[in-house]
């Protein structure tokens, strides 16, 4: 039999009368529980609980502002109702002539004991929070901007006390205040994580809780997870990832969006990312990317990007069908989702033959090639190019697809001329590694001046080498060699890079380019290099035994001797 819920008292005097009744009933029970004739073991346990309750009631009486706390307006009447029910049960257990059913009596006794345990827990929580020592601790009184840390801490403790003890309306008001606090003060999340009971907040995410409460709790947990490292860590350590993934799997659209935000934030910490697999979250994230709202997709793909670097999860992504979903987001998602999807595809493309084959089978290479033409975001383009580079080395077939696409090659040439340094480096790397046709090399010959300029830049690491290899590849075409030496600025840059005193570039790089220019035997190309002053620098580099310098200087010197002999013969 459930104890009835009494009406809350309306005044301090009524509360005092109620407290007196509780004390009287409690005193009676402490004595009668020792003289019962039935269920003696159960009453011994109850006696222990009643002793604890007596201590709690005494502490409440000693608290200066206990009568002002609205939680007691509900707790005390319910407690009196439980004690009165126990008094009636103790009378039955003491009466030797009681002829009622033993099983029914035992059931009633167990239910009353459970109710008393819950009420003891709530009273203990209320006392430990310290709110009974403060005046008028009202849940809606949000601390002002000038409030100190102590005031804010008290507010948070009071708020969580109401959240744990109060009914549905108390919980809703407490959560509403918590959300306002988190929205209005970015720094409050750390204090909430420290002073509040985040574990209980996460408990409210369970689907058996009232929907309105669960929705507000999800918003609060999401805000805590996304606020900062400290609060995010507490959400994870208190077991928040599992419930959030369940909401992402089967919650409402609005809740899925909040859950996705939280999961992305939690998995941003590499130490947390592994747990997604433990909770069976890979399939949940893939499905959220496939069928979720645009906001859910954006954060779910962000979470996939976070976990894609975990070795054990990479294979799971392939097995759960993540590749086609990610490739679809590349062309149908919003700008942020595209960038995250491209980043994930780049990670997977660099992670082994199995995943690269999956991407190629889903025509991922072609989609990436189209994106190079269509996307203006530098960050997304960077990820796309990294994925393309990984795929280009996976097989001769993919390399041929890239090399034979004039549109793609021309776009790569444009990125070399107009992209940022990272895009220029990646594009140069592609040009230098692909077996591009002479026709396509001529089509992008105009980017050679930019490549020469890139050779002067020591950062990022590898840029000079990539630019050099791209140039050497393009200079296998005669018309490109002639075009480059006609560019006086580029020729002067090459000569300056050959100068042994110039330490900004490794000398093997400009030597490789000069060797490529003179390899065709063009008199005009050699003459322009000689006129620009390349010979003495190459001669010195040859003496320094720089790789390739000796051969390059011989070609220039040979041409120079032929010119001298020709003039002498004519004379």
Coordinates of C-alpha atoms in Angstrom, one line a residue:
X1 CA 0.0 0.0 0.0
X2 CA 1.4 3.4 -1.1
X3 CA 1.6 6.2 1.5
X4 CA -0.7 9.1 0.6
X5 CA 0.6 12.5 -0.2
X6 CA -0.5 15.1 2.2
X7 CA -1.4 18.7 1.3
X8 CA 1.5 21.1 1.8
X9 CA 1.1 23.5 4.8
X10 CA 0.7 27.1 4.0
X11 CA 2.4 28.9 7.0
X12 CA 5.4 28.7 9.3
X13 CA 3.2 27.8 12.3
X14 CA 1.5 25.0 10.3
X15 CA 5.0 23.7 9.4
X16 CA 6.0 23.8 13.1
X17 CA 2.9 21.9 14.1
X18 CA 3.7 19.4 11.4
X19 CA 7.3 19.0 12.7
X20 CA 5.9 18.4 16.2
X21 CA 3.6 15.7 15.0
X22 CA 6.5 14.0 13.2
X23 CA 8.6 14.1 16.3
X24 CA 5.8 12.6 18.4
X25 CA 5.1 9.8 15.9
X26 CA 8.8 9.2 15.5
X27 CA 9.3 8.8 19.3
X28 CA 6.4 6.3 19.5
X29 CA 7.9 4.3 16.6
X30 CA 11.4 4.2 18.1
X31 CA 9.9 2.5 21.2
X32 CA 7.3 0.3 19.4
X33 CA 9.8 -1.0 16.9
X34 CA 11.6 -2.7 19.8
X35 CA 8.5 -4.5 21.1
X36 CA 7.0 -5.9 17.9
X37 CA 6.2 -9.7 17.8
X38 CA 6.0 -10.1 14.0
X39 CA 8.7 -9.4 11.4
X40 CA 11.3 -8.6 14.1
X41 CA 14.2 -8.6 11.6
X42 CA 12.5 -6.0 9.4
X43 CA 11.7 -3.8 12.3
X44 CA 15.3 -3.9 13.4
X45 CA 16.2 -2.4 10.1
X46 CA 13.4 0.1 10.4
X47 CA 14.6 1.1 13.9
X48 CA 18.0 2.0 12.4
X49 CA 16.3 4.1 9.7
X50 CA 14.1 5.8 12.3
X51 CA 17.2 6.6 14.4
X52 CA 18.8 8.3 11.4
X53 CA 15.5 10.1 10.7
X54 CA 15.5 11.5 14.3
X55 CA 19.0 12.9 13.8
X56 CA 17.9 14.5 10.5
X57 CA 14.8 16.0 12.0
X58 CA 16.8 17.5 14.8
X59 CA 19.2 19.0 12.3
X60 CA 16.3 20.5 10.3
X61 CA 14.9 22.1 13.5
X62 CA 18.3 23.6 14.3
X63 CA 18.6 25.2 10.8
X64 CA 17.6 28.9 11.0
X65 CA 15.7 29.1 7.8
X66 CA 14.2 25.6 7.4
X67 CA 10.6 26.8 7.3
X68 CA 11.3 29.0 4.3
X69 CA 12.4 26.2 2.1
X70 CA 9.6 25.2 -0.2
X71 CA 10.9 21.6 -0.6
X72 CA 10.0 20.9 3.0
X73 CA 6.5 22.0 2.4
X74 CA 6.1 18.7 0.4
X75 CA 8.7 16.5 2.1
X76 CA 7.4 16.9 5.7
X77 CA 3.7 16.1 5.0
X78 CA 4.8 13.0 3.0
X79 CA 7.1 12.0 5.7
X80 CA 4.4 12.3 8.4
X81 CA 2.1 10.2 6.2
X82 CA 4.8 7.4 6.0
X83 CA 5.4 7.5 9.7
X84 CA 1.6 7.3 10.5
X85 CA 1.4 4.3 8.2
X86 CA 4.4 2.7 10.0
X87 CA 2.7 3.4 13.3
X88 CA -0.4 1.5 12.2
X89 CA 1.8 -1.4 11.0
X90 CA 3.7 -1.5 14.3
X91 CA 0.4 -1.8 16.2
X92 CA -0.6 -4.8 14.0
X93 CA 2.9 -6.4 14.4
X94 CA 2.6 -5.9 18.2
X95 CA -0.9 -7.3 18.5
X96 CA -0.7 -11.0 19.3
X97 CA -4.4 -11.4 18.3
X98 CA -3.8 -9.9 14.8
X99 CA -5.5 -12.3 12.4
X100 CA -4.8 -10.5 9.1
X101 CA -2.8 -12.0 6.2
X102 CA 0.9 -12.2 6.9
X103 CA 1.9 -11.7 3.2
X104 CA -0.2 -8.6 2.9
X105 CA 1.3 -7.2 6.1
X106 CA 4.8 -8.0 5.0
X107 CA 4.2 -6.3 1.6
X108 CA 2.8 -3.1 3.3
X109 CA 5.8 -3.1 5.7
X110 CA 8.3 -3.3 2.8
X111 CA 6.6 -0.5 0.8
X112 CA 6.5 1.8 3.9
X113 CA 10.2 1.0 4.6
X114 CA 11.1 1.8 1.0
X115 CA 9.2 5.1 1.1
X116 CA 11.0 6.0 4.4
X117 CA 14.4 5.2 2.8
X118 CA 13.6 7.6 -0.1
X119 CA 12.5 10.3 2.2
X120 CA 15.6 9.9 4.4
X121 CA 17.8 10.2 1.2
X122 CA 16.0 13.4 0.3
X123 CA 16.3 14.9 3.7
X124 CA 20.0 14.0 3.9
X125 CA 20.5 15.6 0.5
X126 CA 18.7 18.8 1.6
X127 CA 20.8 19.0 4.7
X128 CA 24.1 18.4 3.0
X129 CA 23.4 21.1 0.4
X130 CA 23.5 23.8 3.1
X131 CA 20.4 25.6 1.6
X132 CA 18.5 25.4 5.0
X133 CA 21.1 27.8 6.4
X134 CA 20.3 30.4 3.8
X135 CA 17.3 32.7 3.6
X136 CA 14.8 32.6 0.8
X137 CA 16.7 30.3 -1.5
X138 CA 14.3 30.5 -4.4
X139 CA 15.1 28.5 -7.5
X140 CA 14.2 31.4 -9.8
X141 CA 16.4 34.0 -8.2
X142 CA 19.3 33.9 -10.7
X143 CA 22.5 35.3 -9.3
X144 CA 23.3 38.7 -10.8
X145 CA 26.3 39.6 -12.9
X146 CA 28.2 40.8 -9.9
X147 CA 27.6 37.7 -7.8
X148 CA 30.6 36.1 -6.2
X149 CA 31.7 32.5 -6.6
X150 CA 30.2 31.6 -3.2
X151 CA 26.8 32.9 -4.1
X152 CA 26.9 31.1 -7.5
X153 CA 28.0 27.9 -5.8
X154 CA 25.1 28.1 -3.3
X155 CA 22.7 28.8 -6.2
X156 CA 23.9 25.7 -8.0
X157 CA 23.7 23.4 -5.0
X158 CA 20.2 24.7 -4.2
X159 CA 19.2 24.1 -7.8
X160 CA 20.5 20.5 -7.9
X161 CA 18.8 19.8 -4.5
X162 CA 15.5 20.8 -5.9
X163 CA 16.2 18.8 -9.0
X164 CA 16.8 15.7 -7.1
X165 CA 14.2 16.0 -4.4
X166 CA 11.3 17.9 -6.0
X167 CA 8.5 16.7 -8.2
X168 CA 8.2 17.2 -11.9
X169 CA 7.4 20.9 -11.7
X170 CA 10.3 21.5 -9.3
X171 CA 12.6 19.6 -11.7
X172 CA 11.4 21.6 -14.7
X173 CA 12.0 24.9 -12.9
X174 CA 15.4 23.8 -11.6
X175 CA 16.4 22.7 -15.1
X176 CA 15.1 26.0 -16.6
X177 CA 17.2 27.9 -14.2
X178 CA 20.2 25.7 -15.0
X179 CA 19.8 26.3 -18.7
X180 CA 19.6 30.1 -18.2
X181 CA 22.7 30.0 -16.1
X182 CA 24.6 28.0 -18.7
X183 CA 23.4 30.3 -21.5
X184 CA 24.1 33.6 -19.7
X185 CA 27.5 32.8 -18.2
X186 CA 30.0 30.8 -20.2
X187 CA 32.2 30.3 -17.2
X188 CA 29.4 28.8 -15.1
X189 CA 29.8 25.3 -16.7
X190 CA 32.9 24.6 -14.7
X191 CA 31.3 25.5 -11.4
X192 CA 28.2 23.5 -12.3
X193 CA 30.4 20.5 -13.0
X194 CA 32.1 21.0 -9.7
X195 CA 29.2 21.8 -7.4
X196 CA 26.3 20.1 -9.1
X197 CA 25.4 16.4 -9.3
X198 CA 26.1 15.8 -13.0
X199 CA 25.5 12.1 -12.6
X200 CA 21.9 12.8 -11.5
X201 CA 21.5 15.1 -14.4
X202 CA 22.6 12.3 -16.8
X203 CA 20.2 10.0 -15.0
X204 CA 17.3 12.2 -16.2
X205 CA 18.2 11.4 -19.8
X206 CA 16.7 7.9 -19.4
X207 CA 13.5 7.4 -21.4
X208 CA 11.4 6.5 -18.3
X209 CA 11.6 10.1 -17.1
X210 CA 9.0 12.6 -17.9
X211 CA 9.5 13.9 -21.5
X212 CA 9.7 17.5 -20.6
X213 CA 12.2 16.8 -17.9
X214 CA 14.3 14.6 -20.2
X215 CA 14.3 17.3 -22.9
X216 CA 15.6 20.0 -20.6
X217 CA 18.1 17.6 -19.1
X218 CA 19.4 16.8 -22.6
X219 CA 19.8 20.4 -23.3
X220 CA 21.7 21.0 -20.1
X221 CA 24.1 18.0 -20.6
X222 CA 24.7 19.1 -24.1
X223 CA 25.6 22.6 -23.0
X224 CA 27.9 21.2 -20.3
X225 CA 29.6 18.9 -22.8
X226 CA 30.2 21.7 -25.3
X227 CA 31.2 24.4 -22.8
X228 CA 34.8 23.5 -21.9
X229 CA 37.3 20.7 -21.3
X230 CA 36.5 20.5 -17.6
X231 CA 32.8 20.2 -17.8
X232 CA 33.1 17.9 -20.8
X233 CA 35.3 15.5 -18.9
X234 CA 32.8 15.3 -16.0
X235 CA 30.0 14.5 -18.4
X236 CA 32.0 11.7 -19.9
X237 CA 33.3 10.3 -16.5
X238 CA 29.8 10.3 -15.1
X239 CA 28.7 8.0 -17.9
X240 CA 27.0 10.6 -20.2
X241 CA 28.1 9.1 -23.6
X242 CA 25.9 6.0 -23.5
X243 CA 22.6 7.8 -22.7
X244 CA 23.4 10.5 -25.3
X245 CA 24.0 7.9 -28.0
X246 CA 20.6 6.3 -27.1
X247 CA 18.9 9.7 -27.5
X248 CA 20.7 10.2 -30.8
X249 CA 19.4 6.8 -31.9
X250 CA 15.7 7.1 -30.9
X251 CA 15.0 10.6 -29.5
X252 CA 13.0 13.4 -31.1
X253 CA 14.6 15.5 -33.8
X254 CA 15.3 18.3 -31.4
X255 CA 16.8 16.0 -28.8
X256 CA 18.9 14.2 -31.5
X257 CA 20.4 17.5 -32.4
X258 CA 21.4 18.3 -28.8
X259 CA 22.7 14.8 -28.3
X260 CA 24.8 15.0 -31.5
X261 CA 26.4 18.3 -30.3
X262 CA 27.3 16.6 -27.0
X263 CA 28.7 13.5 -28.6
X264 CA 30.8 15.5 -31.0
X265 CA 32.2 17.5 -28.1
X266 CA 32.9 14.5 -25.9
X267 CA 34.7 12.6 -28.8
X268 CA 36.9 15.7 -29.5
X269 CA 39.0 14.4 -26.7
X270 CA 41.0 11.5 -28.1
X271 CA 41.0 9.8 -24.7
X272 CA 37.2 9.6 -24.9
X273 CA 36.8 8.6 -28.6
X274 CA 37.4 4.9 -28.1
X275 CA 34.3 4.6 -25.9
X276 CA 32.0 5.2 -28.9
X277 CA 32.7 1.7 -30.1
X278 CA 32.2 0.3 -26.6
X279 CA 28.7 1.8 -26.5
X280 CA 27.9 0.5 -30.0
X281 CA 27.8 4.1 -31.2
X282 CA 29.5 3.7 -34.6
X283 CA 26.2 2.4 -36.2
X284 CA 24.2 5.1 -34.4
X285 CA 26.5 7.9 -35.8
X286 CA 26.4 6.6 -39.3
X287 CA 22.6 6.4 -39.2
X288 CA 22.4 9.9 -37.8
X289 CA 24.5 11.1 -40.8
X290 CA 22.3 9.2 -43.2
X291 CA 18.8 10.2 -42.0
X292 CA 19.2 13.0 -39.4
X293 CA 18.3 16.7 -39.7
X294 CA 21.0 19.0 -41.2
X295 CA 22.1 20.0 -37.7
X296 CA 22.2 16.4 -36.5
X297 CA 24.2 15.4 -39.6
X298 CA 26.7 18.2 -39.1
X299 CA 27.5 17.2 -35.5
X300 CA 27.3 13.4 -36.1
X301 CA 29.8 13.6 -39.0
X302 CA 31.9 15.7 -36.7
X303 CA 31.9 12.9 -34.1
X304 CA 32.7 10.4 -36.8
X305 CA 35.7 12.5 -37.8
X306 CA 36.8 12.6 -34.2
X307 CA 36.7 8.8 -33.8
X308 CA 38.0 8.0 -37.3
X309 CA 41.6 8.2 -36.0
X310 CA 41.0 5.4 -33.5
X311 CA 42.5 2.3 -35.2
X312 CA 39.8 -0.1 -33.9
X313 CA 37.0 2.2 -35.1
X314 CA 38.2 2.7 -38.7
X315 CA 37.3 -0.8 -39.7
X316 CA 34.0 -0.5 -38.0
X317 CA 33.2 2.6 -40.0
X318 CA 33.8 0.6 -43.2
X319 CA 31.7 -2.3 -42.0
X320 CA 28.8 -0.1 -40.9
X321 CA 28.5 1.6 -44.3
X322 CA 30.0 5.0 -43.3
X323 CA 31.8 5.5 -46.7
X324 CA 28.8 6.0 -49.0
X325 CA 27.1 8.1 -46.3
X326 CA 30.2 10.4 -46.0
X327 CA 30.5 10.7 -49.8
X328 CA 26.9 11.7 -50.0
X329 CA 27.4 14.4 -47.4
X330 CA 30.3 15.7 -49.5
X331 CA 27.8 16.7 -52.2
X332 CA 24.5 17.3 -50.2
X333 CA 25.6 18.6 -46.8
X334 CA 25.9 22.2 -45.7
X335 CA 29.4 23.8 -45.8
X336 CA 30.4 22.7 -42.3
X337 CA 29.1 19.1 -42.8
X338 CA 31.0 19.0 -46.1
X339 CA 34.3 20.1 -44.5
X340 CA 33.9 17.5 -41.7
X341 CA 33.0 14.7 -44.2
X342 CA 35.9 15.6 -46.4
X343 CA 38.2 15.5 -43.4
X344 CA 36.9 12.0 -42.5
X345 CA 37.2 10.7 -46.0
X346 CA 40.8 12.0 -46.1
X347 CA 41.6 10.1 -42.8
X348 CA 40.0 6.9 -44.2
X349 CA 41.7 7.2 -47.5
X350 CA 45.1 7.2 -45.8
X351 CA 44.2 4.3 -43.5
X352 CA 44.8 1.2 -45.7
X353 CA 43.8 -0.6 -48.8
X354 CA 40.5 -1.9 -47.5
X355 CA 39.1 1.6 -46.9
X356 CA 40.6 3.1 -50.1
X357 CA 39.0 0.3 -52.1
X358 CA 35.6 1.1 -50.5
X359 CA 35.9 4.8 -51.4
X360 CA 36.9 4.0 -55.0
X361 CA 34.1 1.4 -55.4
X362 CA 31.6 4.1 -54.3
X363 CA 32.9 6.4 -57.0
X364 CA 34.4 8.5 -54.3
X365 CA 37.4 9.6 -56.5
X366 CA 35.1 11.1 -59.1
X367 CA 33.1 13.0 -56.4
X368 CA 36.3 14.3 -54.9
X369 CA 37.5 15.5 -58.4
X370 CA 34.2 17.4 -58.9
X371 CA 34.5 19.0 -55.5
X372 CA 37.9 20.5 -56.4
X373 CA 36.1 22.5 -59.1
X374 CA 33.0 23.3 -57.1
X375 CA 34.1 24.1 -53.5
X376 CA 35.5 27.5 -52.5
X377 CA 36.3 26.6 -48.8
X378 CA 40.1 26.3 -48.4
X379 CA 39.7 24.0 -45.4
X380 CA 37.4 21.6 -47.3
X381 CA 39.6 21.7 -50.4
X382 CA 42.6 20.8 -48.3
X383 CA 40.9 17.7 -47.0
X384 CA 39.7 16.8 -50.5
X385 CA 43.2 17.1 -52.0
X386 CA 44.6 15.0 -49.2
X387 CA 42.1 12.3 -49.9
X388 CA 42.8 12.5 -53.7
X389 CA 46.5 12.1 -53.0
X390 CA 46.0 9.0 -50.9
X391 CA 43.7 7.5 -53.5
X392 CA 46.1 8.4 -56.4
X393 CA 48.8 6.1 -54.9
X394 CA 46.4 3.2 -54.3
X395 CA 46.4 1.8 -57.8
X396 CA 47.4 2.6 -61.4
X397 CA 43.7 2.8 -62.3
X398 CA 43.0 5.7 -60.0
X399 CA 46.2 7.5 -61.1
X400 CA 45.1 7.2 -64.7
X401 CA 41.7 8.6 -63.9
X402 CA 43.3 11.6 -62.4
X403 CA 46.0 12.1 -65.0
X404 CA 43.6 11.9 -67.9
X405 CA 41.1 14.5 -66.6
X406 CA 42.1 17.8 -68.2
X407 CA 39.5 19.7 -66.2
X408 CA 40.9 18.3 -63.0
X409 CA 44.5 19.0 -64.0
X410 CA 43.7 22.6 -65.0
X411 CA 42.0 23.2 -61.7
X412 CA 45.0 21.9 -59.9
X413 CA 47.1 24.3 -61.9
X414 CA 44.8 27.1 -60.9
X415 CA 45.2 26.2 -57.2
X416 CA 49.0 26.3 -57.6
X417 CA 48.7 29.9 -58.8
X418 CA 46.0 31.2 -56.5
X419 CA 45.6 28.8 -53.5
X420 CA 47.0 29.3 -50.0
X421 CA 50.4 27.7 -49.3
X422 CA 48.9 24.4 -48.1
X423 CA 46.7 24.0 -51.2
X424 CA 49.7 25.0 -53.4
X425 CA 51.8 22.4 -51.8
X426 CA 49.2 19.6 -52.2
X427 CA 48.5 20.6 -55.8
X428 CA 52.2 20.6 -56.6
X429 CA 52.5 17.2 -55.0
X430 CA 49.9 15.9 -57.3
X431 CA 51.4 17.4 -60.4
X432 CA 54.8 16.0 -59.5
X433 CA 53.5 12.5 -58.8
X434 CA 51.0 11.9 -61.6
X435 CA 51.9 10.8 -65.1
X436 CA 50.3 13.7 -66.8
X437 CA 50.1 13.9 -70.6
X438 CA 52.2 16.4 -72.5
X439 CA 49.0 18.1 -73.6
X440 CA 47.8 18.6 -70.0
X441 CA 51.3 19.7 -69.0
X442 CA 51.1 22.4 -71.6
X443 CA 47.6 23.4 -70.4
X444 CA 49.0 24.2 -66.9
X445 CA 52.3 25.7 -68.0
X446 CA 51.3 29.1 -66.7
X447 CA 51.6 27.8 -63.1
X448 CA 55.4 27.3 -63.5
X449 CA 56.2 30.9 -62.3
X450 CA 54.2 30.2 -59.1
X451 CA 56.1 26.9 -58.6
X452 CA 59.5 28.7 -58.9
X453 CA 58.3 31.2 -56.3
X454 CA 57.2 28.4 -54.0
X455 CA 60.7 27.0 -54.1
X456 CA 61.9 30.0 -52.2
X457 CA 59.6 29.3 -49.3
X458 CA 61.1 27.2 -46.5
X459 CA 57.6 26.6 -44.9
X460 CA 55.6 24.5 -44.8
X461 CA 58.0 21.6 -44.6
X462 CA 58.1 19.8 -47.9
X463 CA 56.9 22.7 -50.0
X464 CA 60.2 23.3 -51.8
X465 CA 60.5 19.6 -52.7
X466 CA 56.9 19.4 -54.0
X467 CA 57.3 22.5 -56.1
X468 CA 60.6 21.3 -57.5
X469 CA 59.2 17.9 -58.5
X470 CA 56.2 19.5 -60.2
X471 CA 58.4 21.9 -62.1
X472 CA 60.7 19.1 -63.3
X473 CA 57.6 17.2 -64.5
X474 CA 56.3 20.1 -66.4
X475 CA 59.7 20.9 -67.9
X476 CA 59.7 17.6 -69.8
X477 CA 57.6 19.5 -72.4
X478 CA 59.7 21.7 -74.8
X479 CA 57.2 24.5 -75.0
X480 CA 57.1 24.7 -71.2
X481 CA 60.9 25.0 -71.0
X482 CA 60.9 27.9 -73.4
X483 CA 58.0 29.6 -71.6
X484 CA 59.8 29.4 -68.3
X485 CA 63.1 30.9 -69.5
X486 CA 61.2 33.7 -71.1
X487 CA 59.9 34.6 -67.6
X488 CA 62.8 36.9 -66.4
X489 CA 61.6 37.0 -62.8
X490 CA 61.5 33.2 -62.6
X491 CA 64.9 32.9 -64.2
X492 CA 66.4 35.4 -61.7
X493 CA 64.8 33.6 -58.8
X494 CA 66.4 30.3 -60.0
X495 CA 69.8 31.9 -60.3
X496 CA 69.5 33.5 -56.9
X497 CA 68.6 30.1 -55.4
X498 CA 71.7 28.7 -57.0
X499 CA 73.9 31.2 -55.2
X500 CA 75.8 29.2 -52.5
X501 CA 75.4 32.2 -50.1
X502 CA 71.6 31.8 -50.3
X503 CA 70.7 29.4 -47.5
X504 CA 66.9 29.5 -47.7
X505 CA 66.7 26.6 -50.1
X506 CA 68.6 23.3 -50.5
X507 CA 70.7 23.6 -53.6
X508 CA 69.6 20.2 -55.0
X509 CA 66.2 21.7 -55.8
X510 CA 67.3 24.6 -58.1
X511 CA 70.0 22.4 -59.7
X512 CA 67.2 19.8 -60.6
X513 CA 65.2 22.6 -62.3
X514 CA 68.2 24.0 -64.2
X515 CA 69.1 20.4 -65.3
X516 CA 65.5 19.9 -66.5
X517 CA 65.7 23.2 -68.5
X518 CA 68.9 22.3 -70.3
X519 CA 68.1 18.6 -70.8
X520 CA 66.4 19.3 -74.0
X521 CA 69.5 20.9 -75.6
X522 CA 67.8 24.1 -76.5
X523 CA 70.3 26.8 -77.4
X524 CA 68.0 29.7 -76.4
X525 CA 67.2 28.1 -73.0
X526 CA 70.9 27.6 -72.2
X527 CA 71.8 31.1 -73.4
X528 CA 69.2 32.7 -71.1
X529 CA 70.5 30.9 -68.1
X530 CA 74.1 31.8 -69.0
X531 CA 73.2 35.4 -69.5
X532 CA 71.4 35.5 -66.1
X533 CA 74.6 34.3 -64.3
X534 CA 73.8 30.7 -63.6
X535 CA 77.2 29.3 -64.7
X536 CA 79.4 30.5 -61.9
X537 CA 77.0 29.4 -59.2
X538 CA 76.7 26.0 -60.8
X539 CA 80.4 25.8 -61.1
X540 CA 80.8 26.5 -57.3
X541 CA 78.0 24.0 -56.5
X542 CA 79.8 21.4 -58.6
X543 CA 83.0 22.0 -56.6
X544 CA 80.9 21.6 -53.4
X545 CA 79.7 18.2 -54.9
X546 CA 76.0 19.2 -54.8
X547 CA 74.1 16.3 -56.5
X548 CA 73.4 17.0 -60.2
X549 CA 75.4 20.2 -60.3
X550 CA 78.4 18.8 -62.2
X551 CA 76.2 17.4 -65.0
X552 CA 74.3 20.7 -65.2
X553 CA 77.4 22.8 -65.4
X554 CA 78.9 20.6 -68.1
X555 CA 75.8 21.1 -70.2
X556 CA 76.0 24.8 -69.8
X557 CA 79.8 24.9 -70.3
X558 CA 79.5 22.7 -73.4
X559 CA 77.2 25.1 -75.0
X560 CA 79.4 28.0 -74.0
X561 CA 82.5 26.3 -75.6
X562 CA 80.5 25.7 -78.8
X563 CA 79.7 29.3 -78.9
X564 CA 83.3 30.4 -78.5
X565 CA 84.6 27.9 -81.1
X566 CA 81.9 29.1 -83.5
X567 CA 82.9 32.7 -83.1
X568 CA 86.7 31.7 -83.5
X569 CA 86.0 29.7 -86.7
X570 CA 84.1 32.6 -88.3
X571 CA 87.0 34.9 -87.5

